[in-house]
Amino acid sequence: MSMSIRNQIPGTVTAVTTGEAMASVKVRLTGGQDITAAITADAVKDLGLAEGSAVRALVKSTEVSLATGPVEGISIRNQIPGTVAAVTTGGAMGSVKVTVQGGELTAAITKDAVEALGLASGVPVVALIKSTEVSLAAA
């Protein structure tokens, strides 16, 4: 199935904690980074997710925020370090491609943010992704 979601990163489930309605699924990405997805308990069951399951973590580019360094004192658990590979800007928005270990992420952010953060090829950044914005697909 083809999808418009640009960020599709393979990984392996390392832990599943299921509550009544929601579950927290920890995934080790191919580059070695750990991310957490908050998905429904029904989705865990339907996908047959368990420790060792191969998955793809899916994140829309509009749900990836960028910082110029690690961020403390924030509830966002997924912080993936990388380096800006390319920046494309238009009148209002920008698309920033970030090379991370094992792959690439794309962030759609405002042109003002691109300028304020001084984003350009080679600049180190941290991609921030809320766990509720990570979807999982069985690989």
JSON list of C-alpha atoms in Angstrom, two decimals:
[
{"chain": "A", "resi": 1, "resn": "MET", "atom": "CA", "xyz": [0.00, 0.00, 0.00]},
{"chain": "A", "resi": 2, "resn": "SER", "atom": "CA", "xyz": [1.35, 3.42, -0.95]},
{"chain": "A", "resi": 3, "resn": "MET", "atom": "CA", "xyz": [0.92, 6.21, 1.60]},
{"chain": "A", "resi": 4, "resn": "SER", "atom": "CA", "xyz": [1.47, 9.93, 1.74]},
{"chain": "A", "resi": 5, "resn": "ILE", "atom": "CA", "xyz": [3.17, 9.63, 5.14]},
{"chain": "A", "resi": 6, "resn": "ARG", "atom": "CA", "xyz": [6.81, 10.49, 4.44]},
{"chain": "A", "resi": 7, "resn": "ASN", "atom": "CA", "xyz": [8.25, 9.16, 7.67]},
{"chain": "A", "resi": 8, "resn": "GLN", "atom": "CA", "xyz": [8.18, 5.35, 7.69]},
{"chain": "A", "resi": 9, "resn": "ILE", "atom": "CA", "xyz": [10.95, 3.86, 9.80]},
{"chain": "A", "resi": 10, "resn": "PRO", "atom": "CA", "xyz": [11.41, 0.11, 10.39]},
{"chain": "A", "resi": 11, "resn": "GLY", "atom": "CA", "xyz": [11.95, -1.21, 13.89]},
{"chain": "A", "resi": 12, "resn": "THR", "atom": "CA", "xyz": [11.26, -3.95, 16.41]},
{"chain": "A", "resi": 13, "resn": "VAL", "atom": "CA", "xyz": [8.87, -3.84, 19.36]},
{"chain": "A", "resi": 14, "resn": "THR", "atom": "CA", "xyz": [10.78, -4.02, 22.63]},
{"chain": "A", "resi": 15, "resn": "ALA", "atom": "CA", "xyz": [7.88, -3.64, 25.09]},
{"chain": "A", "resi": 16, "resn": "VAL", "atom": "CA", "xyz": [4.10, -3.38, 25.17]},
{"chain": "A", "resi": 17, "resn": "THR", "atom": "CA", "xyz": [2.23, -1.98, 28.17]},
{"chain": "A", "resi": 18, "resn": "THR", "atom": "CA", "xyz": [-1.51, -2.29, 27.72]},
{"chain": "A", "resi": 19, "resn": "GLY", "atom": "CA", "xyz": [-4.18, -0.47, 29.69]},
{"chain": "A", "resi": 20, "resn": "GLU", "atom": "CA", "xyz": [-7.96, -0.68, 29.38]},
{"chain": "A", "resi": 21, "resn": "ALA", "atom": "CA", "xyz": [-8.23, 1.39, 26.20]},
{"chain": "A", "resi": 22, "resn": "MET", "atom": "CA", "xyz": [-4.72, 2.52, 25.26]},
{"chain": "A", "resi": 23, "resn": "ALA", "atom": "CA", "xyz": [-1.28, 0.94, 25.07]},
{"chain": "A", "resi": 24, "resn": "SER", "atom": "CA", "xyz": [2.28, 2.21, 25.15]},
{"chain": "A", "resi": 25, "resn": "VAL", "atom": "CA", "xyz": [4.49, 0.41, 22.63]},
{"chain": "A", "resi": 26, "resn": "LYS", "atom": "CA", "xyz": [8.25, 0.88, 22.73]},
{"chain": "A", "resi": 27, "resn": "VAL", "atom": "CA", "xyz": [10.08, 0.35, 19.45]},
{"chain": "A", "resi": 28, "resn": "ARG", "atom": "CA", "xyz": [13.81, 0.10, 18.70]},
{"chain": "A", "resi": 29, "resn": "LEU", "atom": "CA", "xyz": [14.37, 1.69, 15.29]},
{"chain": "A", "resi": 30, "resn": "THR", "atom": "CA", "xyz": [16.92, 0.22, 12.87]},
{"chain": "A", "resi": 31, "resn": "GLY", "atom": "CA", "xyz": [19.30, 3.06, 13.73]},
{"chain": "A", "resi": 32, "resn": "GLY", "atom": "CA", "xyz": [19.22, 2.07, 17.42]},
{"chain": "A", "resi": 33, "resn": "GLN", "atom": "CA", "xyz": [16.96, 4.89, 18.65]},
{"chain": "A", "resi": 34, "resn": "ASP", "atom": "CA", "xyz": [14.03, 4.05, 20.92]},
{"chain": "A", "resi": 35, "resn": "ILE", "atom": "CA", "xyz": [10.62, 5.61, 20.35]},
{"chain": "A", "resi": 36, "resn": "THR", "atom": "CA", "xyz": [7.26, 5.18, 22.01]},
{"chain": "A", "resi": 37, "resn": "ALA", "atom": "CA", "xyz": [3.89, 4.95, 20.28]},
{"chain": "A", "resi": 38, "resn": "ALA", "atom": "CA", "xyz": [0.62, 5.46, 22.16]},
{"chain": "A", "resi": 39, "resn": "ILE", "atom": "CA", "xyz": [-1.98, 3.42, 20.29]},
{"chain": "A", "resi": 40, "resn": "THR", "atom": "CA", "xyz": [-5.26, 1.73, 21.18]},
{"chain": "A", "resi": 41, "resn": "ALA", "atom": "CA", "xyz": [-5.28, -1.61, 22.93]},
{"chain": "A", "resi": 42, "resn": "ASP", "atom": "CA", "xyz": [-7.45, -2.88, 20.07]},
{"chain": "A", "resi": 43, "resn": "ALA", "atom": "CA", "xyz": [-4.71, -1.93, 17.58]},
{"chain": "A", "resi": 44, "resn": "VAL", "atom": "CA", "xyz": [-2.13, -3.89, 19.59]},
{"chain": "A", "resi": 45, "resn": "LYS", "atom": "CA", "xyz": [-4.41, -6.93, 19.45]},
{"chain": "A", "resi": 46, "resn": "ASP", "atom": "CA", "xyz": [-5.37, -6.49, 15.77]},
{"chain": "A", "resi": 47, "resn": "LEU", "atom": "CA", "xyz": [-1.72, -6.13, 14.70]},
{"chain": "A", "resi": 48, "resn": "GLY", "atom": "CA", "xyz": [-0.59, -8.96, 16.98]},
{"chain": "A", "resi": 49, "resn": "LEU", "atom": "CA", "xyz": [2.08, -6.76, 18.54]},
{"chain": "A", "resi": 50, "resn": "ALA", "atom": "CA", "xyz": [4.40, -8.30, 21.11]},
{"chain": "A", "resi": 51, "resn": "GLU", "atom": "CA", "xyz": [8.04, -8.03, 22.05]},
{"chain": "A", "resi": 52, "resn": "GLY", "atom": "CA", "xyz": [10.07, -8.91, 18.95]},
{"chain": "A", "resi": 53, "resn": "SER", "atom": "CA", "xyz": [7.39, -7.93, 16.41]},
{"chain": "A", "resi": 54, "resn": "ALA", "atom": "CA", "xyz": [8.70, -6.21, 13.29]},
{"chain": "A", "resi": 55, "resn": "VAL", "atom": "CA", "xyz": [6.92, -2.89, 12.67]},
{"chain": "A", "resi": 56, "resn": "ARG", "atom": "CA", "xyz": [7.14, 0.36, 10.76]},
{"chain": "A", "resi": 57, "resn": "ALA", "atom": "CA", "xyz": [6.77, 3.57, 12.76]},
{"chain": "A", "resi": 58, "resn": "LEU", "atom": "CA", "xyz": [4.72, 6.08, 10.76]},
{"chain": "A", "resi": 59, "resn": "VAL", "atom": "CA", "xyz": [4.75, 9.82, 11.47]},
{"chain": "A", "resi": 60, "resn": "LYS", "atom": "CA", "xyz": [3.26, 12.59, 9.35]},
{"chain": "A", "resi": 61, "resn": "SER", "atom": "CA", "xyz": [5.82, 15.30, 8.58]},
{"chain": "A", "resi": 62, "resn": "THR", "atom": "CA", "xyz": [3.48, 17.92, 10.11]},
{"chain": "A", "resi": 63, "resn": "GLU", "atom": "CA", "xyz": [3.84, 16.10, 13.45]},
{"chain": "A", "resi": 64, "resn": "VAL", "atom": "CA", "xyz": [7.64, 16.36, 13.59]},
{"chain": "A", "resi": 65, "resn": "SER", "atom": "CA", "xyz": [8.98, 19.40, 15.45]},
{"chain": "A", "resi": 66, "resn": "LEU", "atom": "CA", "xyz": [12.64, 20.41, 15.43]},
{"chain": "A", "resi": 67, "resn": "ALA", "atom": "CA", "xyz": [14.91, 21.82, 18.13]},
{"chain": "A", "resi": 68, "resn": "THR", "atom": "CA", "xyz": [18.56, 22.83, 17.90]},
{"chain": "A", "resi": 69, "resn": "GLY", "atom": "CA", "xyz": [19.43, 20.61, 20.88]},
{"chain": "A", "resi": 70, "resn": "PRO", "atom": "CA", "xyz": [17.95, 18.17, 23.40]},
{"chain": "A", "resi": 71, "resn": "VAL", "atom": "CA", "xyz": [14.93, 19.57, 25.24]},
{"chain": "A", "resi": 72, "resn": "GLU", "atom": "CA", "xyz": [14.46, 19.03, 28.98]},
{"chain": "A", "resi": 73, "resn": "GLY", "atom": "CA", "xyz": [11.35, 19.62, 31.02]},
{"chain": "A", "resi": 74, "resn": "ILE", "atom": "CA", "xyz": [8.96, 18.57, 28.25]},
{"chain": "A", "resi": 75, "resn": "SER", "atom": "CA", "xyz": [6.47, 15.73, 28.01]},
{"chain": "A", "resi": 76, "resn": "ILE", "atom": "CA", "xyz": [7.56, 14.72, 24.50]},
{"chain": "A", "resi": 77, "resn": "ARG", "atom": "CA", "xyz": [9.37, 11.41, 24.99]},
{"chain": "A", "resi": 78, "resn": "ASN", "atom": "CA", "xyz": [10.57, 10.86, 21.44]},
{"chain": "A", "resi": 79, "resn": "GLN", "atom": "CA", "xyz": [13.67, 12.96, 20.82]},
{"chain": "A", "resi": 80, "resn": "ILE", "atom": "CA", "xyz": [15.76, 11.72, 17.90]},
{"chain": "A", "resi": 81, "resn": "PRO", "atom": "CA", "xyz": [19.08, 13.47, 17.14]},
{"chain": "A", "resi": 82, "resn": "GLY", "atom": "CA", "xyz": [20.07, 14.09, 13.55]},
{"chain": "A", "resi": 83, "resn": "THR", "atom": "CA", "xyz": [21.55, 16.50, 11.04]},
{"chain": "A", "resi": 84, "resn": "VAL", "atom": "CA", "xyz": [19.71, 18.68, 8.53]},
{"chain": "A", "resi": 85, "resn": "ALA", "atom": "CA", "xyz": [20.23, 17.22, 5.06]},
{"chain": "A", "resi": 86, "resn": "ALA", "atom": "CA", "xyz": [18.13, 19.68, 3.04]},
{"chain": "A", "resi": 87, "resn": "VAL", "atom": "CA", "xyz": [15.76, 22.61, 3.49]},
{"chain": "A", "resi": 88, "resn": "THR", "atom": "CA", "xyz": [13.10, 23.75, 1.03]},
{"chain": "A", "resi": 89, "resn": "THR", "atom": "CA", "xyz": [10.99, 26.81, 1.82]},
{"chain": "A", "resi": 90, "resn": "GLY", "atom": "CA", "xyz": [8.01, 28.43, 0.19]},
{"chain": "A", "resi": 91, "resn": "GLY", "atom": "CA", "xyz": [6.00, 31.51, 1.06]},
{"chain": "A", "resi": 92, "resn": "ALA", "atom": "CA", "xyz": [4.83, 30.26, 4.46]},
{"chain": "A", "resi": 93, "resn": "MET", "atom": "CA", "xyz": [6.08, 26.72, 5.06]},
{"chain": "A", "resi": 94, "resn": "GLY", "atom": "CA", "xyz": [9.31, 24.77, 4.92]},
{"chain": "A", "resi": 95, "resn": "SER", "atom": "CA", "xyz": [10.22, 21.12, 4.45]},
{"chain": "A", "resi": 96, "resn": "VAL", "atom": "CA", "xyz": [13.29, 20.01, 6.38]},
{"chain": "A", "resi": 97, "resn": "LYS", "atom": "CA", "xyz": [14.90, 16.63, 5.69]},
{"chain": "A", "resi": 98, "resn": "VAL", "atom": "CA", "xyz": [16.87, 15.32, 8.66]},
{"chain": "A", "resi": 99, "resn": "THR", "atom": "CA", "xyz": [19.34, 12.45, 8.48]},
{"chain": "A", "resi": 100, "resn": "VAL", "atom": "CA", "xyz": [19.09, 10.23, 11.56]},
{"chain": "A", "resi": 101, "resn": "GLN", "atom": "CA", "xyz": [20.89, 6.97, 12.30]},
{"chain": "A", "resi": 102, "resn": "GLY", "atom": "CA", "xyz": [19.29, 4.36, 10.09]},
{"chain": "A", "resi": 103, "resn": "GLY", "atom": "CA", "xyz": [17.23, 6.71, 7.92]},
{"chain": "A", "resi": 104, "resn": "GLU", "atom": "CA", "xyz": [15.71, 10.09, 7.32]},
{"chain": "A", "resi": 105, "resn": "LEU", "atom": "CA", "xyz": [12.86, 12.13, 8.77]},
{"chain": "A", "resi": 106, "resn": "THR", "atom": "CA", "xyz": [10.98, 15.00, 7.15]},
{"chain": "A", "resi": 107, "resn": "ALA", "atom": "CA", "xyz": [9.56, 17.87, 9.20]},
{"chain": "A", "resi": 108, "resn": "ALA", "atom": "CA", "xyz": [7.02, 20.33, 7.81]},
{"chain": "A", "resi": 109, "resn": "ILE", "atom": "CA", "xyz": [7.47, 23.55, 9.80]},
{"chain": "A", "resi": 110, "resn": "THR", "atom": "CA", "xyz": [6.88, 27.23, 9.18]},
{"chain": "A", "resi": 111, "resn": "LYS", "atom": "CA", "xyz": [9.31, 29.27, 7.12]},
{"chain": "A", "resi": 112, "resn": "ASP", "atom": "CA", "xyz": [9.64, 31.58, 10.14]},
{"chain": "A", "resi": 113, "resn": "ALA", "atom": "CA", "xyz": [10.79, 28.62, 12.28]},
{"chain": "A", "resi": 114, "resn": "VAL", "atom": "CA", "xyz": [13.33, 27.57, 9.65]},
{"chain": "A", "resi": 115, "resn": "GLU", "atom": "CA", "xyz": [14.79, 31.09, 9.70]},
{"chain": "A", "resi": 116, "resn": "ALA", "atom": "CA", "xyz": [14.63, 31.57, 13.49]},
{"chain": "A", "resi": 117, "resn": "LEU", "atom": "CA", "xyz": [16.43, 28.27, 14.12]},
{"chain": "A", "resi": 118, "resn": "GLY", "atom": "CA", "xyz": [19.01, 28.93, 11.41]},
{"chain": "A", "resi": 119, "resn": "LEU", "atom": "CA", "xyz": [18.27, 25.59, 9.75]},
{"chain": "A", "resi": 120, "resn": "ALA", "atom": "CA", "xyz": [20.52, 24.71, 6.83]},
{"chain": "A", "resi": 121, "resn": "SER", "atom": "CA", "xyz": [22.32, 21.64, 5.55]},
{"chain": "A", "resi": 122, "resn": "GLY", "atom": "CA", "xyz": [24.74, 20.31, 8.17]},
{"chain": "A", "resi": 123, "resn": "VAL", "atom": "CA", "xyz": [23.03, 21.86, 11.22]},
{"chain": "A", "resi": 124, "resn": "PRO", "atom": "CA", "xyz": [22.53, 19.39, 14.10]},
{"chain": "A", "resi": 125, "resn": "VAL", "atom": "CA", "xyz": [18.92, 19.11, 15.31]},
{"chain": "A", "resi": 126, "resn": "VAL", "atom": "CA", "xyz": [16.67, 16.98, 17.47]},
{"chain": "A", "resi": 127, "resn": "ALA", "atom": "CA", "xyz": [13.39, 15.73, 16.03]},
{"chain": "A", "resi": 128, "resn": "LEU", "atom": "CA", "xyz": [10.58, 15.83, 18.60]},
{"chain": "A", "resi": 129, "resn": "ILE", "atom": "CA", "xyz": [7.57, 13.55, 18.14]},
{"chain": "A", "resi": 130, "resn": "LYS", "atom": "CA", "xyz": [4.71, 13.06, 20.60]},
{"chain": "A", "resi": 131, "resn": "SER", "atom": "CA", "xyz": [3.99, 9.39, 21.24]},
{"chain": "A", "resi": 132, "resn": "THR", "atom": "CA", "xyz": [0.33, 9.96, 20.34]},
{"chain": "A", "resi": 133, "resn": "GLU", "atom": "CA", "xyz": [1.45, 10.97, 16.83]},
{"chain": "A", "resi": 134, "resn": "VAL", "atom": "CA", "xyz": [3.33, 7.73, 16.11]},
{"chain": "A", "resi": 135, "resn": "SER", "atom": "CA", "xyz": [1.31, 5.06, 14.28]},
{"chain": "A", "resi": 136, "resn": "LEU", "atom": "CA", "xyz": [2.52, 1.51, 13.85]},
{"chain": "A", "resi": 137, "resn": "ALA", "atom": "CA", "xyz": [2.14, -0.89, 10.94]},
{"chain": "A", "resi": 138, "resn": "ALA", "atom": "CA", "xyz": [3.02, -4.57, 11.06]},
{"chain": "A", "resi": 139, "resn": "ALA", "atom": "CA", "xyz": [6.04, -5.16, 8.83]}
]
